[in-house]
Amino acid sequence: MVENWDNFLIPYKQAVDELKVKLRGIRAQFLKIDGRSPIEFVTGRVKPVDSIKEKMVRRHISENRLEEDMEDIAGLRIMCQFVEDIYQVVDLLRKRTDINILEERDYVHNKKPSGYRSYHIIFEYPVQMLSGEKVILAEIQVRTLAMNFWATVEHSLNYKYQGEFPDDLKVRLKRSAEAAFKLDEEMSEIRDELQETNNQSSGDHLGKPSDENSDLQ
């Protein structure tokens, strides 16, 4: 049983703080080396006690199984500009030695019935406490800015109306999720076309004879 929620949540808060610093450090390294990062920004939170209790009831989780059965008490979100960035970030996370990935759920290309898209990673993370090392469960969600906008609005509407949407509004929400994904795809295509144009321009420039060579002819 949880006797003191503040004490119980300490390692989760520490994990979120540490991982935010580490992930933002990755972004800084990319920017310094390449001038661009697949990570746009990082947020994190520890689930409020009221939300934990509500989920315990909804998912039939007992307090003595809370640490083992609730995966998202500590949660982080990584926002990306492009869909391709999501998978680059996932590859980076797979290579890390400070997290032990237990499960991956690809809702990007396997969307939920609601239209929700994101990439979820469930993992173990060791936290150094005064009493020694404590391994906790945590979750990272990786998504584009467009996916995050839709998910944030949909979540707030669900909270306000307790998920009781009329069927026509469910259809419109799902349609808006598809529109957001279409936007992601369009932005990726625009980026690819710009890169191709720049590459062609660079090639044309390299192939053009210099003034010095022209004088010699």
Short mmCIF file of C-alpha atoms in Angstrom, two decimals, residues 131-202:
data_model
loop_
_atom_site.label_atom_id
_atom_site.label_comp_id
_atom_site.label_asym_id
_atom_site.label_seq_id
_atom_site.Cartn_x
_atom_site.Cartn_y
_atom_site.Cartn_z
CA SER A 131 18.81 3.73 -0.23
CA GLY A 132 20.40 2.42 -3.44
CA GLU A 133 19.34 1.87 -7.03
CA LYS A 134 15.63 1.70 -7.79
CA VAL A 135 14.40 0.59 -11.21
CA ILE A 136 11.12 2.16 -12.32
CA LEU A 137 8.82 1.78 -15.30
CA ALA A 138 8.39 4.80 -17.56
CA GLU A 139 7.03 5.70 -20.99
CA ILE A 140 8.27 7.85 -23.85
CA GLN A 141 5.90 9.00 -26.60
CA VAL A 142 7.49 10.17 -29.84
CA ARG A 143 5.28 12.11 -32.26
CA THR A 144 5.23 14.97 -34.74
CA LEU A 145 4.04 18.44 -33.88
CA ALA A 146 0.85 17.83 -35.89
CA MET A 147 0.16 14.54 -34.08
CA ASN A 148 0.74 16.26 -30.76
CA PHE A 149 -1.66 19.10 -31.60
CA TRP A 150 -4.45 16.62 -32.44
CA ALA A 151 -3.77 14.39 -29.43
CA THR A 152 -3.70 17.36 -27.04
CA VAL A 153 -7.02 18.74 -28.27
CA GLU A 154 -8.65 15.30 -28.40
CA HIS A 155 -7.50 14.56 -24.84
CA SER A 156 -8.91 17.83 -23.50
CA LEU A 157 -12.25 17.17 -25.24
CA ASN A 158 -12.33 13.63 -23.87
CA TYR A 159 -11.68 14.95 -20.38
CA LYS A 160 -14.38 17.59 -20.66
CA TYR A 161 -17.04 15.33 -22.14
CA GLN A 162 -15.81 12.08 -20.52
CA GLY A 163 -15.46 10.47 -23.94
CA GLU A 164 -19.19 10.68 -24.66
CA PHE A 165 -18.99 12.06 -28.20
CA PRO A 166 -21.85 11.86 -30.69
CA ASP A 167 -21.02 9.58 -33.61
CA ASP A 168 -20.75 12.46 -36.07
CA LEU A 169 -18.17 14.20 -33.88
CA LYS A 170 -16.15 10.97 -33.60
CA VAL A 171 -16.08 10.84 -37.39
CA ARG A 172 -14.96 14.47 -37.60
CA LEU A 173 -12.23 13.91 -35.01
CA LYS A 174 -10.96 10.90 -36.92
CA ARG A 175 -11.07 12.91 -40.15
CA SER A 176 -9.07 15.70 -38.51
CA ALA A 177 -6.46 13.14 -37.38
CA GLU A 178 -6.11 11.99 -40.99
CA ALA A 179 -5.78 15.62 -42.10
CA ALA A 180 -2.97 16.10 -39.58
CA PHE A 181 -1.17 13.03 -40.93
CA LYS A 182 -1.66 14.24 -44.51
CA LEU A 183 0.00 17.49 -43.43
CA ASP A 184 2.94 15.52 -42.03
CA GLU A 185 3.28 13.62 -45.31
CA GLU A 186 3.05 16.80 -47.37
CA MET A 187 5.73 18.54 -45.30
CA SER A 188 8.03 15.52 -45.72
CA GLU A 189 7.53 15.62 -49.49
CA ILE A 190 8.25 19.36 -49.58
CA ARG A 191 11.44 18.85 -47.59
CA ASP A 192 12.57 16.01 -49.87
CA GLU A 193 11.91 18.08 -53.01
CA LEU A 194 13.83 21.04 -51.60
CA GLN A 195 16.78 18.80 -50.74
CA GLU A 196 16.71 17.31 -54.24
CA THR A 197 16.64 20.79 -55.77
CA ASN A 198 19.56 21.90 -53.61
CA ASN A 199 21.54 18.79 -54.56
CA GLN A 200 20.91 19.42 -58.24
CA SER A 201 21.95 23.06 -57.88
CA SER A 202 25.15 22.01 -56.14
#
